XYZ file of C-alpha atoms in Angstrom:
564
model
C -43.641 -19.732 -15.254
C -43.487 -22.768 -12.967
C -44.269 -22.273 -9.246
C -41.424 -23.561 -7.060
C -40.523 -23.659 -3.380
C -37.811 -20.999 -3.442
C -34.870 -19.503 -5.382
C -33.753 -22.084 -7.936
C -30.237 -23.450 -8.425
C -29.274 -25.774 -11.304
C -32.691 -26.650 -12.807
C -32.445 -29.781 -14.962
C -35.230 -31.315 -17.063
C -35.555 -35.071 -16.985
C -34.546 -36.832 -20.223
C -38.215 -37.409 -21.144
C -39.060 -33.755 -20.472
C -41.847 -34.414 -17.960
C -40.071 -33.310 -14.766
C -37.641 -30.604 -13.680
C -35.295 -31.138 -10.754
C -33.706 -28.233 -8.929
C -32.050 -27.249 -5.660
C -33.305 -24.632 -3.237
C -32.074 -23.989 0.307
C -29.855 -27.068 0.078
C -32.787 -29.367 -0.761
C -33.336 -31.314 -3.973
C -36.868 -31.048 -5.354
C -38.768 -32.039 -8.490
C -41.710 -30.376 -10.187
C -43.733 -31.321 -13.234
C -42.723 -29.469 -16.384
C -46.322 -28.320 -16.873
C -46.311 -26.620 -13.472
C -47.902 -28.556 -10.580
C -46.607 -31.318 -8.345
C -43.606 -29.665 -6.684
C -42.258 -32.024 -4.021
C -39.194 -32.673 -1.885
C -36.851 -35.526 -2.767
C -34.024 -34.890 -0.304
C -33.853 -32.256 2.419
C -30.853 -31.329 4.577
C -30.828 -32.892 8.040
C -28.521 -30.152 9.344
C -27.531 -26.577 8.379
C -24.146 -27.901 7.211
C -25.729 -30.440 4.820
C -26.876 -29.928 1.225
C -28.252 -32.257 -1.429
C -27.597 -31.825 -5.145
C -24.864 -29.176 -4.932
C -21.121 -29.283 -5.529
C -18.940 -28.295 -2.578
C -16.394 -25.447 -2.736
C -13.467 -27.644 -3.782
C -15.453 -29.427 -6.491
C -16.732 -26.237 -8.095
C -13.607 -24.050 -7.831
C -10.748 -26.552 -8.248
C -11.980 -29.906 -9.543
C -14.255 -28.370 -12.164
C -17.357 -30.356 -11.185
C -20.225 -27.886 -10.950
C -23.083 -30.371 -10.620
C -24.398 -32.387 -7.693
C -27.153 -34.574 -9.222
C -27.641 -36.625 -12.391
C -30.836 -37.978 -14.009
C -31.244 -41.595 -15.024
C -31.856 -42.146 -18.769
C -35.325 -43.469 -17.916
C -36.255 -40.276 -15.990
C -37.297 -42.377 -12.997
C -34.359 -41.757 -10.630
C -31.447 -39.460 -9.789
C -27.922 -39.960 -8.508
C -27.452 -37.286 -5.845
C -24.444 -35.947 -3.939
C -24.921 -35.219 -0.239
C -22.353 -32.743 1.088
C -21.620 -32.285 4.799
C -19.351 -29.290 5.443
C -19.258 -29.624 9.242
C -15.619 -30.886 9.282
C -14.432 -27.904 7.212
C -12.912 -25.013 9.111
C -15.114 -21.932 9.369
C -13.746 -18.572 8.214
C -15.610 -15.288 8.290
C -15.972 -12.715 5.528
C -17.193 -9.270 6.510
C -17.909 -6.051 4.650
C -16.031 -3.204 6.366
C -18.017 -0.696 4.289
C -21.202 -1.827 6.061
C -20.372 -2.316 9.758
C -24.025 -3.043 10.605
C -23.969 -6.206 8.514
C -22.811 -9.309 10.423
C -19.958 -11.356 8.975
C -20.731 -14.348 6.787
C -19.384 -17.752 7.772
C -17.499 -19.470 4.946
C -16.487 -23.111 5.049
C -13.047 -22.989 3.431
C -10.868 -26.147 3.145
C -7.383 -24.619 3.164
C -4.409 -26.848 2.294
C -3.824 -29.532 4.894
C -7.218 -29.137 6.582
C -10.329 -31.383 6.448
C -12.493 -31.464 3.341
C -16.256 -31.630 3.129
C -17.716 -35.122 3.389
C -19.416 -36.100 0.136
C -21.552 -39.224 -0.201
C -23.738 -40.508 -3.029
C -27.383 -41.578 -2.888
C -29.947 -42.863 -5.369
C -33.452 -41.399 -5.241
C -36.401 -42.535 -7.272
C -38.860 -39.832 -8.325
C -41.333 -41.438 -5.900
C -38.892 -40.616 -3.086
C -37.306 -43.961 -2.161
C -33.645 -43.719 -1.227
C -30.654 -46.068 -1.576
C -27.220 -45.119 -0.259
C -24.240 -45.827 -2.505
C -21.702 -48.036 -0.739
C -18.493 -46.087 -1.497
C -15.910 -44.174 0.505
C -13.698 -41.538 -1.110
C -12.028 -38.161 -0.596
C -12.986 -36.418 -3.848
C -15.873 -37.064 -6.237
C -14.266 -35.952 -9.491
C -16.925 -36.993 -12.001
C -20.305 -38.657 -12.247
C -22.662 -39.596 -15.039
C -25.660 -41.839 -15.628
C -25.575 -43.295 -19.104
C -27.170 -46.335 -20.734
C -24.803 -48.617 -18.806
C -25.825 -47.109 -15.442
C -24.200 -44.622 -13.056
C -20.409 -44.370 -13.281
C -18.313 -42.229 -10.931
C -14.653 -41.173 -10.792
C -13.071 -40.963 -7.334
C -9.763 -39.387 -6.291
C -7.681 -40.183 -3.230
C -6.567 -37.267 -1.027
C -3.116 -37.174 -2.658
C -4.742 -37.441 -6.145
C -2.309 -40.202 -7.106
C -5.020 -42.857 -7.303
C -8.205 -42.675 -9.358
C -10.925 -45.300 -9.173
C -13.725 -45.595 -11.708
C -16.718 -47.364 -10.212
C -20.032 -48.519 -11.693
C -23.005 -48.240 -9.344
C -25.878 -50.736 -9.265
C -29.079 -48.642 -8.904
C -31.219 -51.201 -7.040
C -28.608 -51.970 -4.358
C -26.176 -49.035 -4.375
C -23.256 -51.454 -4.602
C -20.173 -50.376 -6.520
C -18.202 -52.439 -9.030
C -14.633 -51.360 -9.672
C -14.054 -50.745 -13.395
C -10.502 -49.421 -13.292
C -7.749 -48.122 -11.034
C -5.211 -45.591 -12.297
C -2.159 -44.506 -10.329
C 0.479 -41.879 -10.978
C 3.479 -40.664 -8.979
C 2.401 -37.012 -9.498
C -1.386 -36.923 -9.958
C -4.040 -38.659 -12.037
C -5.968 -36.292 -14.275
C -9.167 -37.250 -16.068
C -10.497 -35.168 -18.921
C -13.941 -33.605 -18.415
C -16.660 -35.880 -19.755
C -14.866 -39.100 -18.868
C -15.571 -41.790 -17.979
C -18.572 -42.354 -20.221
C -19.962 -45.037 -22.567
C -21.279 -45.349 -26.088
C -24.850 -46.529 -26.636
C -23.739 -50.167 -26.716
C -21.732 -49.783 -23.516
C -18.203 -49.360 -24.935
C -16.254 -47.487 -22.228
C -14.639 -44.124 -23.012
C -11.830 -43.614 -20.510
C -9.021 -41.148 -19.915
C -5.578 -42.458 -20.815
C -1.992 -41.364 -21.371
C -0.108 -41.775 -24.628
C 3.488 -40.634 -24.473
C 3.473 -37.092 -23.088
C -0.148 -36.415 -24.077
C -3.403 -36.903 -22.230
C -5.468 -39.226 -24.388
C -8.701 -41.213 -24.354
C -9.280 -44.924 -24.800
C -12.480 -45.969 -26.569
C -12.771 -49.650 -25.869
C -9.288 -50.811 -26.893
C -8.608 -47.892 -29.281
C -6.296 -45.049 -28.215
C -6.566 -41.519 -29.597
C -3.755 -40.626 -32.066
C -0.219 -40.061 -30.845
C 0.599 -36.416 -30.126
C -3.063 -35.431 -29.816
C -3.749 -33.762 -26.454
C -7.384 -34.507 -25.600
C -9.065 -31.652 -23.716
C -12.590 -32.970 -23.048
C -15.177 -35.499 -24.172
C -18.484 -33.788 -24.827
C -20.725 -36.573 -26.042
C -21.296 -40.085 -27.250
C -24.025 -40.275 -29.897
C -24.740 -43.892 -30.672
C -21.281 -45.402 -31.180
C -19.717 -42.091 -32.210
C -17.601 -40.262 -29.619
C -17.129 -36.498 -29.882
C -14.297 -34.671 -28.126
C -11.986 -31.661 -28.267
C -8.218 -31.910 -28.623
C -5.090 -29.935 -29.472
C -2.228 -30.691 -31.802
C -0.793 -27.179 -31.297
C -1.224 -25.611 -27.823
C -2.801 -22.403 -29.132
C -5.590 -24.249 -30.966
C -8.349 -26.626 -29.869
C -10.437 -28.512 -32.416
C -13.519 -30.721 -32.404
C -12.896 -34.387 -33.210
C -15.059 -37.419 -33.837
C -14.407 -41.133 -33.513
C -16.573 -43.884 -34.963
C -15.865 -47.599 -35.414
C -16.115 -47.190 -39.186
C -14.735 -43.685 -39.735
C -11.929 -43.715 -37.153
C -10.651 -40.367 -35.853
C -11.765 -37.331 -37.879
C -11.215 -33.641 -37.175
C -14.443 -31.685 -37.690
C -13.087 -28.112 -37.500
C -10.372 -26.582 -39.651
C -10.085 -22.831 -39.128
C -7.352 -21.886 -36.602
C -8.980 -21.110 -33.261
C -10.527 -22.592 -30.140
C -13.534 -24.759 -30.985
C -15.900 -26.454 -28.547
C -19.170 -28.273 -29.089
C -22.188 -30.032 -27.640
C -24.163 -32.898 -29.114
C -27.545 -34.540 -28.858
C -28.978 -37.125 -31.222
C -28.007 -36.228 -34.767
C -27.367 -32.564 -33.881
C -23.945 -31.104 -33.132
C -23.508 -27.430 -32.244
C -19.966 -26.108 -32.716
C -18.860 -22.933 -30.948
C -15.831 -21.470 -32.757
C -13.706 -18.609 -31.435
C -11.129 -17.490 -33.965
C -8.897 -14.423 -34.402
C -11.786 -12.784 -36.289
C -14.493 -13.395 -33.676
C -17.041 -16.060 -32.791
C -19.468 -18.205 -34.778
C -21.864 -20.930 -33.673
C -22.612 -23.561 -36.335
C -25.329 -26.228 -36.266
C -24.783 -29.603 -37.943
C -27.459 -32.218 -38.623
C -26.236 -35.673 -39.618
C -22.784 -34.156 -40.167
C -24.020 -31.483 -42.606
C -24.271 -27.704 -41.997
C -27.819 -26.679 -41.039
C -27.335 -23.006 -40.228
C -25.824 -20.744 -37.593
C -26.924 -19.315 -34.259
C -26.426 -15.566 -33.970
C -23.741 -14.378 -31.551
C -24.992 -11.285 -29.736
C -21.838 -10.549 -27.752
C -21.017 -6.853 -27.724
C -18.032 -5.897 -29.831
C -15.117 -4.398 -27.863
C -14.217 -0.759 -28.431
C -10.753 -1.812 -29.598
C -9.972 -4.507 -32.142
C -7.315 -6.926 -30.908
C -4.385 -7.221 -33.307
C -1.929 -9.567 -31.574
C 1.294 -10.875 -33.025
C 1.542 -14.587 -32.221
C 5.091 -15.531 -31.288
C 7.107 -18.589 -30.297
C 9.914 -17.378 -28.043
C 13.084 -18.667 -26.423
C 14.612 -22.069 -25.912
C 11.367 -23.484 -24.489
C 9.344 -22.233 -27.484
C 7.061 -20.193 -25.272
C 3.726 -19.385 -26.888
C 3.188 -15.625 -26.580
C 1.069 -12.748 -27.873
C 2.489 -9.281 -28.409
C 0.084 -6.340 -28.715
C 1.420 -3.088 -30.161
C -0.599 0.140 -30.482
C -2.577 0.339 -33.709
C -0.919 3.682 -34.378
C 2.642 2.460 -33.795
C 5.011 2.602 -36.788
C 8.444 1.072 -37.153
C 11.086 3.590 -36.197
C 8.883 5.382 -33.650
C 10.189 5.897 -30.086
C 10.500 2.745 -27.984
C 7.473 1.582 -26.000
C 7.353 0.745 -22.296
C 6.435 -2.893 -21.749
C 3.500 -4.294 -19.816
C 3.346 -8.033 -19.139
C -0.267 -9.200 -18.809
C -0.201 -13.005 -18.498
C -2.247 -15.502 -16.552
C 0.403 -18.254 -16.583
C -1.323 -20.512 -14.051
C -2.310 -24.166 -14.472
C -6.012 -23.417 -14.799
C -6.163 -21.419 -18.023
C -4.464 -20.480 -21.279
C -4.609 -16.925 -22.605
C -2.317 -17.368 -25.609
C -4.654 -18.971 -28.111
C -5.794 -18.328 -31.670
C -9.053 -16.909 -30.362
C -10.339 -13.412 -29.876
C -11.877 -12.759 -26.488
C -12.047 -10.483 -23.483
C -8.397 -11.123 -22.572
C -7.115 -10.024 -25.970
C -9.350 -6.941 -25.873
C -7.954 -5.851 -22.495
C -4.380 -6.333 -23.708
C -5.082 -4.302 -26.829
C -6.701 -1.546 -24.746
C -3.519 -1.239 -22.704
C -1.481 -1.230 -25.919
C -3.525 1.712 -27.218
C -2.442 3.646 -24.111
C 1.155 3.470 -25.327
C 2.481 0.073 -24.206
C 3.885 -3.016 -25.819
C 1.786 -5.676 -24.063
C 3.140 -9.215 -23.812
C 1.236 -12.298 -22.649
C 2.998 -15.666 -22.326
C 1.819 -19.166 -21.381
C 4.782 -20.751 -19.629
C 5.401 -23.952 -17.742
C 2.436 -25.274 -15.801
C -0.215 -24.048 -18.237
C -2.502 -26.628 -19.895
C -2.389 -27.874 -23.459
C 1.342 -28.529 -23.745
C 1.828 -32.028 -22.465
C 2.152 -33.794 -19.142
C 5.782 -32.911 -18.394
C 5.024 -29.232 -19.080
C 2.160 -29.260 -16.568
C 4.226 -31.018 -13.926
C 7.284 -28.782 -14.112
C 5.867 -26.597 -11.312
C 5.564 -29.410 -8.745
C 7.180 -28.208 -5.537
C 7.569 -24.610 -6.743
C 4.550 -22.597 -7.886
C 6.571 -19.449 -8.709
C 10.162 -20.073 -9.819
C 9.711 -21.767 -13.225
C 6.721 -19.569 -14.106
C 8.606 -16.341 -13.405
C 11.646 -17.582 -15.316
C 9.508 -18.207 -18.402
C 8.025 -14.705 -18.284
C 11.505 -13.187 -18.151
C 12.790 -15.417 -20.958
C 9.834 -14.457 -23.164
C 10.337 -10.762 -22.411
C 14.007 -10.825 -23.400
C 13.371 -12.957 -26.500
C 10.608 -10.602 -27.646
C 12.866 -7.573 -27.098
C 15.573 -9.143 -29.258
C 13.068 -9.591 -32.058
C 11.313 -6.242 -31.591
C 13.680 -3.406 -30.582
C 10.601 -1.251 -29.906
C 10.351 -2.881 -26.449
C 12.024 -0.695 -23.817
C 13.457 -2.985 -21.141
C 14.253 -0.077 -18.833
C 10.514 0.424 -18.223
C 8.738 -2.891 -17.621
C 5.575 -3.404 -15.564
C 3.484 -6.495 -14.898
C -0.177 -6.848 -13.956
C -2.391 -9.792 -13.086
C -5.324 -11.213 -11.149
C -5.544 -14.350 -9.032
C -2.606 -16.575 -10.036
C -1.146 -13.848 -12.223
C -1.599 -11.389 -9.352
C 0.578 -13.723 -7.308
C 3.034 -13.833 -10.215
C 3.063 -10.021 -10.543
C 3.816 -9.482 -6.867
C 6.489 -12.186 -6.964
C 8.070 -10.550 -10.022
C 8.821 -7.230 -8.302
C 9.841 -8.946 -5.058
C 12.287 -11.412 -6.623
C 13.397 -9.739 -9.850
C 13.437 -5.949 -9.429
C 16.278 -5.898 -11.980
C 13.702 -6.850 -14.643
C 10.370 -5.521 -13.355
C 9.933 -1.897 -12.364
C 6.300 -1.879 -11.182
C 3.437 -4.310 -10.566
C -0.310 -4.422 -9.995
C -1.290 -7.608 -8.139
C -5.002 -8.381 -7.850
C -6.428 -11.094 -5.559
C -2.973 -12.622 -5.159
C -2.819 -15.920 -3.192
C 0.388 -14.800 -1.484
C 0.465 -17.641 1.060
C -0.252 -20.957 -0.649
C -1.184 -22.527 2.713
C -4.317 -20.371 2.627
C -5.614 -21.728 -0.688
C -7.705 -24.858 -1.012
C -6.751 -28.483 -0.485
C -7.249 -29.994 -3.938
C -5.408 -27.350 -5.941
C -2.463 -26.682 -3.633
C -1.833 -30.267 -2.551
C -1.724 -31.347 -6.218
C 1.394 -29.231 -6.806
C 2.927 -28.813 -3.332
C 1.805 -31.904 -1.407
C 0.340 -31.897 2.086
C 1.769 -28.947 4.051
C 2.537 -31.191 7.032
C 4.634 -33.436 4.783
C 6.102 -30.865 2.353
C 6.419 -27.637 4.387
C 9.460 -26.473 2.421
C 7.428 -26.469 -0.825
C 4.911 -24.080 0.733
C 7.696 -21.899 2.142
C 9.361 -21.816 -1.277
C 6.119 -20.776 -2.960
C 5.041 -18.138 -0.424
C 5.560 -14.421 -1.044
C 5.535 -13.443 2.637
C 9.190 -14.357 3.383
C 10.258 -12.054 0.525
C 8.343 -8.960 1.645
C 11.509 -7.226 2.846
C 12.924 -7.340 -0.692
C 10.413 -4.907 -2.210
C 12.105 -1.932 -3.900
C 9.642 -1.270 -6.734
C 6.145 0.250 -6.772
C 3.503 -2.375 -5.983
C -0.285 -1.977 -5.935
C -2.260 -4.710 -4.181
C -5.957 -4.987 -5.141
C -8.537 -7.282 -3.561
C -12.313 -7.664 -3.505
C -13.468 -7.701 0.107
C -16.228 -10.213 -0.701
C -13.867 -12.692 -2.382
C -14.611 -16.270 -1.226
C -12.142 -17.927 -3.623
C -8.929 -16.090 -2.750
C -9.954 -14.565 0.560
C -8.861 -10.990 1.426
C -6.630 -12.374 4.190
C -4.089 -13.132 1.444
C -3.570 -9.481 0.510
C -3.886 -8.244 4.091
C -1.140 -10.587 5.315
C 1.152 -9.631 2.447
C 0.507 -5.947 3.163
C 1.229 -6.518 6.865
C 4.515 -8.233 6.016
C 5.480 -5.342 3.732
C 4.587 -2.835 6.451
C 6.585 -4.755 9.055
C 9.573 -4.624 6.705
C 9.090 -0.887 6.164
C 8.351 -1.276 2.452
C 5.991 1.326 0.917
C 3.182 -0.069 -1.191
C -0.387 0.716 -2.265
C -3.508 -1.227 -1.278
C -6.815 -0.805 -3.136
C -9.782 -2.588 -1.467
C -12.897 -3.201 -3.586
C -15.999 -3.105 -1.391
C -18.694 -5.656 -2.171
C -16.601 -7.280 -4.897
C -15.861 -10.986 -5.186
C -13.191 -12.834 -7.116
C -14.745 -11.947 -10.467
C -14.615 -8.187 -11.001
C -17.393 -7.528 -13.487
C -19.647 -4.821 -12.045
C -19.919 -1.681 -14.147
C -18.253 1.220 -12.382
C -15.745 -1.133 -10.755
C -14.280 -3.236 -13.567
C -13.884 -0.293 -15.935
C -12.570 2.185 -13.366
C -10.165 -0.411 -11.999
C -8.478 -0.557 -15.407
C -8.095 3.232 -15.346
C -6.633 3.213 -11.829
C -4.191 0.447 -12.772
C -3.143 2.411 -15.833
C -2.583 5.565 -13.784
C -0.491 3.666 -11.210
C 1.651 1.984 -13.862
C 2.282 5.202 -15.779
C 3.299 7.102 -12.652
C 5.501 4.239 -11.496
C 7.315 4.154 -14.848
C 7.563 7.976 -15.005
C 5.425 8.163 -18.145
C-alpha cells in the first residue's frame, strides 16, 4: 500500500516503473513506486480548474478518458489543464433527501460554451512549459518515441489538426490537416507512430474508415475500429469486414496485413513488447488468449458470472437496407404454438452496436424478456457504427426519423419471415438514446407501437452536450429546425399509447430535466403517462435492488399495457 495525498483517480506507472502519477482533488501528483516521495506537480489555481482529468465532453462524447501522458523516458508528462468556469452551471438535487444541498454540475449543452482545455509539459522535477496551441476540442494525445502528438478538433468538427509538440519549447508543428463537410472522425489510438517514427494516421478509403501507415492504406472494404498498439514496426488494430464482427489485425512491412482472429465474434486486444493479449467475445462466451512472439502462450481465466438464461439469438439480415438484427424467441417456444407479442429492445444510436456475434449482458437481457413470453427483436439501423461512413451520416439533421423507420422496417420484415410475431401487440423499451427512440415510437407511430418504456430519454436535443449534438444537428443558433425536428416535446399531444418514463435522479449525463420536461408537456396536453423516478441513481443503472427490480416493473407495465 502506497501512502498518497487523497482519493486516487487514474493512477499510471511511469514506463520505467519507478514512479506513479495520479490525480486527487484536481491536482496531479507523483509518488515513488516503493512508497515515499509523494509530491505535487500541478495544483488547481481555482475551484473550476483541474489538472490531469478529462472534462465532461471528452469523457462522455469524445471518448477520451485520460488527461495526462508519460514520456517514454519517464522524466516528463504531457498534462491537460481544464477550466470549466465558462461552462453553464446546472444543479442536481436529490428530492429523497431534502437536507442535502444540490450539487453544481458544469454541463455544456448544445450551443453553449465548452470548458477551456490547454496543454502543459511538466518534468518530474516540477518545471513547467506551456504548449503553444489553441483549439476547441482535444480529441487525442499520446507521447511516443517521436514525441508528443495531439489531435485537435474545431468546434464544428469539420477540421482536424494533428500537431507534434516539441517538449523543450512547447511549440507545435503541424503534421496534417483533415477537413470534411460533415465531420472528421479519427479512430481511437490514432495518431501514433512505429518505433522508427512511421506515422499511423486515420484515413478514408471509399466508404470505410481506414488507417494509413506511412504511405500504405488498410485494405479496401475494411472498416478500422481502433489502433491498439505499435510494437516495433508492427501495427496492431481492430477492424470489421462484416458489421456484426470485429477482428484483430496486424500490419508489418514484411508480412503486410494479416488477420489474427478467426472465430466469429467481437475481438479486441492490447499489446506490449512481444506480448499480445486477445479478448474474444463470441456467441459461446468469452476467452482471453495470450500470445508471445505470435504463438499461443496460454489463457487468462474469465471470472464473469454466467447469466441465469442462455442467450439463443437468431441473427437476421432484414429488409431493403439489409438491417442487422437479432431475434430472441423463448427457449420453450415450438413452431405452431400461439403467436407471441413482440418487444423491440434496440439501442440504435451512433455510440454503440448491440447486434454483434458476441454474447454479453445485452443478449442476456433480451433472452430474459423472451423467456417471459415475448419475441424480442433488436436492430442496428442507420447511424450505428461499423457499417460505413454514409450509414453513419444518414441521421445528420434528423436524430429520430431514419432510426425509427429502420426499426419499423425490421419489425415487418421479421414478421414476414416468422409468423409467430404478433403485430397487434408490439412494445418497445430502451435507455438513453433508445429511451428517446422508444418514446418517439409511441408518439409518432401509434399504428405500429402499442406501448413503450423510455429510460433516461434525451427528449430535447438542445439539452444534451455540445460535441455529440452539434456533430449531427449543427449549432442550434444556426440549425434550429434540426433541433425542432429531433425534439419529442412538440409531439407530446400525439400520445395515445401507454408510456412509462424512467429516470435516475442523480443522472449527470442525461439530466432528469429531460424526462421532467417531457412529462410536463404530456401533462399540459392532457395525455396520461407513468413516471418512475429512481432515487440516487445515475445514468448507469447497476445497483442491486434497482437494476433487477426495474426489469420486473418494466415487464409488469408492458404486459398490462398489451393486455397480457
